mmCIF file of N, CA and C in Angstrom:
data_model
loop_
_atom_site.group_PDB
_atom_site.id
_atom_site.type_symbol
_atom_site.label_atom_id
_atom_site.label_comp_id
_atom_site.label_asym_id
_atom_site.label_seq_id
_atom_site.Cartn_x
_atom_site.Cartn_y
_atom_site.Cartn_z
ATOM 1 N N UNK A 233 42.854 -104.328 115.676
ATOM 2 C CA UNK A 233 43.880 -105.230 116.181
ATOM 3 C C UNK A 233 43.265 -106.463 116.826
ATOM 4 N N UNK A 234 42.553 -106.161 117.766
ATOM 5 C CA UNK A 234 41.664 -107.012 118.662
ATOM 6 C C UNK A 234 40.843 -108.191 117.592
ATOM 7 N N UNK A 235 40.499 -107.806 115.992
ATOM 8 C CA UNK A 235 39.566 -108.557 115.552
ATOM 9 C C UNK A 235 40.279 -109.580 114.438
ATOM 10 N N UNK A 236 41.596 -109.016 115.013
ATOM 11 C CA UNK A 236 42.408 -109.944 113.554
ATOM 12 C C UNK A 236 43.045 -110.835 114.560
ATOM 13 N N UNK A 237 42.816 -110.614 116.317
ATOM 14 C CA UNK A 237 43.898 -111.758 117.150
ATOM 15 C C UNK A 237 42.234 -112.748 117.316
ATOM 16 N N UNK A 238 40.880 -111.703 116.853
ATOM 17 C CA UNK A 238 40.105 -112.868 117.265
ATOM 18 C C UNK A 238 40.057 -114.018 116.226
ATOM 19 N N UNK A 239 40.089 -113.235 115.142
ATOM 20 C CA UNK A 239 39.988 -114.226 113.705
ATOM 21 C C UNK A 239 41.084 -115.439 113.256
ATOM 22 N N UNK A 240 42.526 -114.514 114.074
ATOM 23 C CA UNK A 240 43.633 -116.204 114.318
ATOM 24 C C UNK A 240 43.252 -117.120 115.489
ATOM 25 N N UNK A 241 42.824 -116.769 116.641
ATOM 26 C CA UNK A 241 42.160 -117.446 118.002
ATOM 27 C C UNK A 241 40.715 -118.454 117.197
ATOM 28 N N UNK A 242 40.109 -118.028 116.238
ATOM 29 C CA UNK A 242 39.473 -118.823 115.769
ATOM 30 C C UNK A 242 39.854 -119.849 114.888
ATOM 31 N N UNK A 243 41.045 -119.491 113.771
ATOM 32 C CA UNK A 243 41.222 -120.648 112.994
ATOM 33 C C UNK A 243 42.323 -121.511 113.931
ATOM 34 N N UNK A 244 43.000 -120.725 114.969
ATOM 35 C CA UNK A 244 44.051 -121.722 115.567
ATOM 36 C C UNK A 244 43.088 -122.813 116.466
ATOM 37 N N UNK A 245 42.353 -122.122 117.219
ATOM 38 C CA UNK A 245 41.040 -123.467 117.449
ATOM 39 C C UNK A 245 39.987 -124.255 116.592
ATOM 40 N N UNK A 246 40.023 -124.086 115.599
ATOM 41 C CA UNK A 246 39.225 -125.190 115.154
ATOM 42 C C UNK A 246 40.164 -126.026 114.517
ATOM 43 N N UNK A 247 41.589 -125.597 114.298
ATOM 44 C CA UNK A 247 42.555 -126.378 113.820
ATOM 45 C C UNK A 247 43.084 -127.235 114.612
ATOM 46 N N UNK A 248 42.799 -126.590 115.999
ATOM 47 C CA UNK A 248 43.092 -127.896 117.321
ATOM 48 C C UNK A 248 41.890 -128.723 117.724
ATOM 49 N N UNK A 249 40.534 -128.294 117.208
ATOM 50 C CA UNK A 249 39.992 -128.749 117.834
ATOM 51 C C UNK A 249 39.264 -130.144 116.834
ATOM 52 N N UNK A 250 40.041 -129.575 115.030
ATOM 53 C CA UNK A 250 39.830 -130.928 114.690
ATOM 54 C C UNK A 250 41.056 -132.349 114.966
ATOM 55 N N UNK A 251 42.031 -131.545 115.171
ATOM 56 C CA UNK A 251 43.354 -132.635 115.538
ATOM 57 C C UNK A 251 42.293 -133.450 117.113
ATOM 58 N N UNK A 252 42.236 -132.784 117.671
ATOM 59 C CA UNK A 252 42.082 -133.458 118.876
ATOM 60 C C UNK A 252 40.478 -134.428 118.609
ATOM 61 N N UNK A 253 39.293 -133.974 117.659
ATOM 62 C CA UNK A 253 38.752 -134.587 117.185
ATOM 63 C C UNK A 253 38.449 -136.188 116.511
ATOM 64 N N UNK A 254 39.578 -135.604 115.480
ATOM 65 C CA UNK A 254 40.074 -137.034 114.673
ATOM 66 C C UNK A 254 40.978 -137.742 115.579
ATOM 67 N N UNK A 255 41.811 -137.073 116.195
ATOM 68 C CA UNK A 255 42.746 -138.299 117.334
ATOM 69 C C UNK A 255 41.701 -139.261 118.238
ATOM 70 N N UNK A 256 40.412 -138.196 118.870
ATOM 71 C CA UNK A 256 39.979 -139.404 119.932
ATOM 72 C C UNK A 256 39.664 -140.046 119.079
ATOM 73 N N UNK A 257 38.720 -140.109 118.068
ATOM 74 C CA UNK A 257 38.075 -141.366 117.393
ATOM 75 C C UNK A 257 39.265 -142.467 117.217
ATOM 76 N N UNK A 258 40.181 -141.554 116.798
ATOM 77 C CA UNK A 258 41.792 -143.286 116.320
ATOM 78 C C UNK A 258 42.007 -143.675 117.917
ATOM 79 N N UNK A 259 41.684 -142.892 118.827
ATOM 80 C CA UNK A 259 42.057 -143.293 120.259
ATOM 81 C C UNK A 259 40.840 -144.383 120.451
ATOM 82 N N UNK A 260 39.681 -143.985 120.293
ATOM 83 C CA UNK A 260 38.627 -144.457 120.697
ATOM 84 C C UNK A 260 38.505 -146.090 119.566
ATOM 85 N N UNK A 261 38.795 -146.146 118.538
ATOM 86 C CA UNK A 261 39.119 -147.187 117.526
ATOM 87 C C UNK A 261 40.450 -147.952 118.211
ATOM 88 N N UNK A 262 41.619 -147.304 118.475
ATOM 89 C CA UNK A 262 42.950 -147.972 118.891
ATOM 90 C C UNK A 262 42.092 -148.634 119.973
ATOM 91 N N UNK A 263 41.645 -148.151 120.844
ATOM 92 C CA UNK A 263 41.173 -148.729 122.497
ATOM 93 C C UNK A 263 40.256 -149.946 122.116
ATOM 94 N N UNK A 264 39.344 -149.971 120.773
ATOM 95 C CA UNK A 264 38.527 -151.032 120.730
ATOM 96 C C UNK A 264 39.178 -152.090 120.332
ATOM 97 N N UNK A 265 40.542 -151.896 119.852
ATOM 98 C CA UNK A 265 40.993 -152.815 118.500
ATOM 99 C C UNK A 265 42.241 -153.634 119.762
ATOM 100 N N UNK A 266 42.441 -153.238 120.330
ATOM 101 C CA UNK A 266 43.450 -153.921 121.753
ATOM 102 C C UNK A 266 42.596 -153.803 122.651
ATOM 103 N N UNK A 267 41.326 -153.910 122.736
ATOM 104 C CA UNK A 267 39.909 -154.591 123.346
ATOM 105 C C UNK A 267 40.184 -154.425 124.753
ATOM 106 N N UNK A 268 40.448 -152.724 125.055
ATOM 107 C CA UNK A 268 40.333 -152.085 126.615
ATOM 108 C C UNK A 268 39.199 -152.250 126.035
ATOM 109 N N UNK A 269 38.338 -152.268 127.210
ATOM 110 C CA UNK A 269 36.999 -152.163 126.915
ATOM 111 C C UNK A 269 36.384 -150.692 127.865
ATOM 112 N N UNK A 270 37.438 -150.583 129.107
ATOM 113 C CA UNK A 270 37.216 -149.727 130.022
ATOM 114 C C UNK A 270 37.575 -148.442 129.343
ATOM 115 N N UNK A 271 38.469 -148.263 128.319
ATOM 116 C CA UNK A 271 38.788 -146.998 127.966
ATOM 117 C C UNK A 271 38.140 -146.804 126.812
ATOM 118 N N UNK A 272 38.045 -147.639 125.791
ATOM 119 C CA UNK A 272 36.848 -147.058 124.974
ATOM 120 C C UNK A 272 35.628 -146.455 125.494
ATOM 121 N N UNK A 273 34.661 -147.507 126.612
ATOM 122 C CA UNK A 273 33.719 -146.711 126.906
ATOM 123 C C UNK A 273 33.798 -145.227 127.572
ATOM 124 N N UNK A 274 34.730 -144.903 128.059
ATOM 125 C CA UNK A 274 35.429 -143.715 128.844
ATOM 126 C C UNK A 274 35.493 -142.828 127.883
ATOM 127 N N UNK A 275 35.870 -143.359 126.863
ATOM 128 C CA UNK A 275 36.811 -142.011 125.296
ATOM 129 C C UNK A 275 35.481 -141.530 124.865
ATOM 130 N N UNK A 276 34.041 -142.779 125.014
ATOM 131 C CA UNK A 276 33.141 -142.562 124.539
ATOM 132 C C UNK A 276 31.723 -141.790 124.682
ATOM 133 N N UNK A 277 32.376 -142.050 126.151
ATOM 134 C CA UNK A 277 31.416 -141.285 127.282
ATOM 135 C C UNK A 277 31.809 -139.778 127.106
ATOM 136 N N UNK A 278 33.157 -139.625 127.331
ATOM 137 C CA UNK A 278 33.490 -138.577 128.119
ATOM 138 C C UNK A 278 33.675 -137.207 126.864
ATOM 139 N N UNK A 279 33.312 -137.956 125.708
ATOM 140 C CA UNK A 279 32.962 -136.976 124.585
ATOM 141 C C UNK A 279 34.137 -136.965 124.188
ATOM 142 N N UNK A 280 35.623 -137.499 124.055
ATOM 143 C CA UNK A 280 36.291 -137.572 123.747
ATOM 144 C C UNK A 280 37.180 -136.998 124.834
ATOM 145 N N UNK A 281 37.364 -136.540 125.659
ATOM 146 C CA UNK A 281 38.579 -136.004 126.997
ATOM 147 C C UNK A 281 39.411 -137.034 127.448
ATOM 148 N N UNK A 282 38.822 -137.936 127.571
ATOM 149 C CA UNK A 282 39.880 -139.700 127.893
ATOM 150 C C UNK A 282 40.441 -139.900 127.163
ATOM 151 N N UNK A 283 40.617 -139.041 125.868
ATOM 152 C CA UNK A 283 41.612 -139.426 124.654
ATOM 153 C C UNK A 283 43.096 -139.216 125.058
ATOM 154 N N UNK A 284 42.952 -137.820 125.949
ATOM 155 C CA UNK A 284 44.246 -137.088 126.232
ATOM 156 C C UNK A 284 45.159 -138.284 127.139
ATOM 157 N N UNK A 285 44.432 -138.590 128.299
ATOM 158 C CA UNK A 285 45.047 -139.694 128.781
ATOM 159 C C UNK A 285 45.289 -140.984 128.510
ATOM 160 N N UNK A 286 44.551 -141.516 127.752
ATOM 161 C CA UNK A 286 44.809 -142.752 126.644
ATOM 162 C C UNK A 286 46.084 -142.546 125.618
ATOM 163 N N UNK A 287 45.816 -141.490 125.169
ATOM 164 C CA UNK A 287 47.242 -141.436 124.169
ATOM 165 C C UNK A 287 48.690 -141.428 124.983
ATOM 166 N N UNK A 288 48.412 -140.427 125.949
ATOM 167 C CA UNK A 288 49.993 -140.504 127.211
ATOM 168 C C UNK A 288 49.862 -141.790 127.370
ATOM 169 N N UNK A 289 49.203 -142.699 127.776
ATOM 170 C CA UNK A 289 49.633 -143.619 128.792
ATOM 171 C C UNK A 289 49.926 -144.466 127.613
ATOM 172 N N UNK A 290 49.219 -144.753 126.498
ATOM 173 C CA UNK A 290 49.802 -145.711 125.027
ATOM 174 C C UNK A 290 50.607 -145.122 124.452
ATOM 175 N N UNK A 291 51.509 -144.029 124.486
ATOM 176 C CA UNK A 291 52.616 -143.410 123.651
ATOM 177 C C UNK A 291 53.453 -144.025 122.948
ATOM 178 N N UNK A 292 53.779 -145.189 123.765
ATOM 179 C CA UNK A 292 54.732 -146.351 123.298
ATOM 180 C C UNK A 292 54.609 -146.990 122.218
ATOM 181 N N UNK A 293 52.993 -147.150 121.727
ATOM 182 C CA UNK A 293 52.572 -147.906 120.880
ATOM 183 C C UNK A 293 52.246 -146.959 119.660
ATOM 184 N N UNK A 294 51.688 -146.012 120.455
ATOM 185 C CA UNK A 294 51.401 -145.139 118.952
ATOM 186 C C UNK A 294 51.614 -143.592 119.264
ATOM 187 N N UNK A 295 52.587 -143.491 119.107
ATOM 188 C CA UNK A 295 53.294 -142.230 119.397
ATOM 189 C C UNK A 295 53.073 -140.783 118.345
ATOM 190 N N UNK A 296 52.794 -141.032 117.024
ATOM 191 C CA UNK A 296 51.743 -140.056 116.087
ATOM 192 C C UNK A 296 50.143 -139.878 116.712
ATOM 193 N N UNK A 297 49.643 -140.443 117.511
ATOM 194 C CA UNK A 297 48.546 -140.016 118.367
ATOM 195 C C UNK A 297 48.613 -139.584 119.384
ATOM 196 N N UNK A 298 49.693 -140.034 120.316
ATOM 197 C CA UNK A 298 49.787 -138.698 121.016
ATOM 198 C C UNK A 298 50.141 -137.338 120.475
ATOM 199 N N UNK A 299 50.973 -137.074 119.818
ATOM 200 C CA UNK A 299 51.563 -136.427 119.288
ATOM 201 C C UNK A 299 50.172 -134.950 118.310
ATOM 202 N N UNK A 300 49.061 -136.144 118.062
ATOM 203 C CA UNK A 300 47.811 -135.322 117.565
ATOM 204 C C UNK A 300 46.955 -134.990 118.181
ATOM 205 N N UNK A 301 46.535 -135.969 119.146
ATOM 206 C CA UNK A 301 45.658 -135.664 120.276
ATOM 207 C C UNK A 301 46.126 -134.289 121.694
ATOM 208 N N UNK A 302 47.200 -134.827 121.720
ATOM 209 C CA UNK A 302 47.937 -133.307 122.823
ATOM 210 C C UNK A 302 47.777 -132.510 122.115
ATOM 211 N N UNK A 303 48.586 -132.840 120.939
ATOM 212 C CA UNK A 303 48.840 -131.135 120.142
ATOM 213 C C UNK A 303 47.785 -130.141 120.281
ATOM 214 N N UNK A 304 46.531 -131.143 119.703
ATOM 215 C CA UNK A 304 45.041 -130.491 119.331
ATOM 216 C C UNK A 304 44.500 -129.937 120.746
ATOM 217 N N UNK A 305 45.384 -130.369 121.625
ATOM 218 C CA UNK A 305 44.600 -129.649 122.914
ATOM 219 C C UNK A 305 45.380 -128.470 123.336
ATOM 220 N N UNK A 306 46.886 -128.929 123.248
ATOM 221 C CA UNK A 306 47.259 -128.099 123.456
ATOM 222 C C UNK A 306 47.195 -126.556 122.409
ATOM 223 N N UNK A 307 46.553 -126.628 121.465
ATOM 224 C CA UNK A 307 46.653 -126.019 120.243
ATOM 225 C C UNK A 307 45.198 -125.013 120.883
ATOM 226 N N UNK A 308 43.931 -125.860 121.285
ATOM 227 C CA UNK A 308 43.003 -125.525 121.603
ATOM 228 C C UNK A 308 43.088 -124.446 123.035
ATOM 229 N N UNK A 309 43.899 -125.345 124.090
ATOM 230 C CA UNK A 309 43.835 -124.259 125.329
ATOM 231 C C UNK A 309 44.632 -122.803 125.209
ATOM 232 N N UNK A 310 45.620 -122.797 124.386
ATOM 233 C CA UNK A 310 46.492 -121.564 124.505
ATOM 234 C C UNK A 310 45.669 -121.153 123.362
ATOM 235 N N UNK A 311 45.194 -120.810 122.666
ATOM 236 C CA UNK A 311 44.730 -120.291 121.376
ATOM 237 C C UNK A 311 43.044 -119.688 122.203
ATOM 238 N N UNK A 312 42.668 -120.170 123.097
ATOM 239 C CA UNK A 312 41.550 -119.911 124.218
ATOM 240 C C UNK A 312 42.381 -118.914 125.168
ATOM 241 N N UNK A 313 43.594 -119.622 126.102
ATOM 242 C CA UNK A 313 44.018 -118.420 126.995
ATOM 243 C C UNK A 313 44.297 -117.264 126.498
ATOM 244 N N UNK A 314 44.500 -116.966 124.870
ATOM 245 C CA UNK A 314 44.850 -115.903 124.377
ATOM 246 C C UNK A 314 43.655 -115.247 124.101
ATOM 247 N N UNK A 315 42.948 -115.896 123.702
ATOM 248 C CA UNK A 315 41.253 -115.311 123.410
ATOM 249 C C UNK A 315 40.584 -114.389 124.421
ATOM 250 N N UNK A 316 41.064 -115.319 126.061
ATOM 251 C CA UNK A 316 40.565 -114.509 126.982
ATOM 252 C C UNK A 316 41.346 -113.594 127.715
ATOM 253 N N UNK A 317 42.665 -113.570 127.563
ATOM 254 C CA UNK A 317 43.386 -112.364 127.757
ATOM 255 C C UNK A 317 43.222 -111.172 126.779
ATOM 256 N N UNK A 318 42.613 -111.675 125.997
ATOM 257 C CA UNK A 318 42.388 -110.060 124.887
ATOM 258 C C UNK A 318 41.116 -109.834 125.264
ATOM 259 N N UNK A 319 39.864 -110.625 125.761
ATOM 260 C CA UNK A 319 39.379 -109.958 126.316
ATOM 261 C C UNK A 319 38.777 -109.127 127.733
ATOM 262 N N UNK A 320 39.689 -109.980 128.241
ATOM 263 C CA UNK A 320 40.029 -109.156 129.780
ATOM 264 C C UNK A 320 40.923 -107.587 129.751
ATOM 265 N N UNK A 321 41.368 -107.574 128.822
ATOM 266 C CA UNK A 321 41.928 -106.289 128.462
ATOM 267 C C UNK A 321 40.943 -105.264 128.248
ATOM 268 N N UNK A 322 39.424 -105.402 128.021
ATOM 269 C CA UNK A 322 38.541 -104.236 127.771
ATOM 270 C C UNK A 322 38.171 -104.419 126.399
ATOM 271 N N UNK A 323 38.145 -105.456 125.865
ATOM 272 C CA UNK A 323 37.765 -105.549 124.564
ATOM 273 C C UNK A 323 36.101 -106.174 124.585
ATOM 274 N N UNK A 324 35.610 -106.432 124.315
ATOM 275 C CA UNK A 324 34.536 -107.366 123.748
ATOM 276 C C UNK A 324 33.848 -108.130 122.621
ATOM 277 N N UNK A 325 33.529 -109.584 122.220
ATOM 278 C CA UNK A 325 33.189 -110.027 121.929
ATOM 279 C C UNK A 325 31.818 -109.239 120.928
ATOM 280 N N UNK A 326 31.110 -108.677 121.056
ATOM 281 C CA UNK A 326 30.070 -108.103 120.108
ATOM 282 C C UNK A 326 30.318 -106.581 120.574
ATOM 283 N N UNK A 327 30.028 -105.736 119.171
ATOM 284 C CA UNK A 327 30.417 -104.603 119.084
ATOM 285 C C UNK A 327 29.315 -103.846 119.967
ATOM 286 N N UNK A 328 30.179 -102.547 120.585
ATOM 287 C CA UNK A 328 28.942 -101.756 121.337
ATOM 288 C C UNK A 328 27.993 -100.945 120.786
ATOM 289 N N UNK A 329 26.422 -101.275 120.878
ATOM 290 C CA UNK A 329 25.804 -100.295 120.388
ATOM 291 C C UNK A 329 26.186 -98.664 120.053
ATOM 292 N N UNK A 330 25.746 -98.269 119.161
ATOM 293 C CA UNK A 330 25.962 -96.455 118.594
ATOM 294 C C UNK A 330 25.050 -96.356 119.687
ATOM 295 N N UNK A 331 25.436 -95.058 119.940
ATOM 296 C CA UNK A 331 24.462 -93.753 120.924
ATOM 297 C C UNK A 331 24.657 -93.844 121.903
#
């Protein structure tokens, strides 16, 4: 049971974690192209995490990036809180040695 919620916890995160991927770069491109200069370097620095708040605060303008960039996070953190509630339950991550 435990290895089929790990194997959806895995494709549901890398499925958020390319949305949120490809969003900062259009975040990090949108920010260069309306020449913030303060939030590109931020989107750029910060490994992409300034995306999340760049897209809220530009929603107005480009509202399919927020819409990809949250998602992908939000897609990423609950697909994680579930990961670690299954294994706070007594499960583990690598199988236990025989004997």
């Amino acid at each position: 049971m435990f290895q089929t919620l790990q194997i959806l916890c895995t494709i549901f995160s890398s499925i958020g974690l390319t949305m949120l991927a490809f969003g900062g770069l259009v975040a990090l491109v949108a920010a260069l192209g309306e020449r913030r200069w303060w939030w590109a370097a931020g989107i750029f620095l910060s490994g992409l995490l300034l995306a999340v708040p760049f897209s809220l605060v530009f929603r107005a303008k480009a509202p399919w990036l927020c819409k990809m960039v949250v998602g992908g996070f939000l897609i990423v953190l609950v697909s994680t809180a579930v990961l670690l509630a299954g294994l706070q339950s007594g499960y583990t991550l690598l199988p236990q040695p025989a004997g």
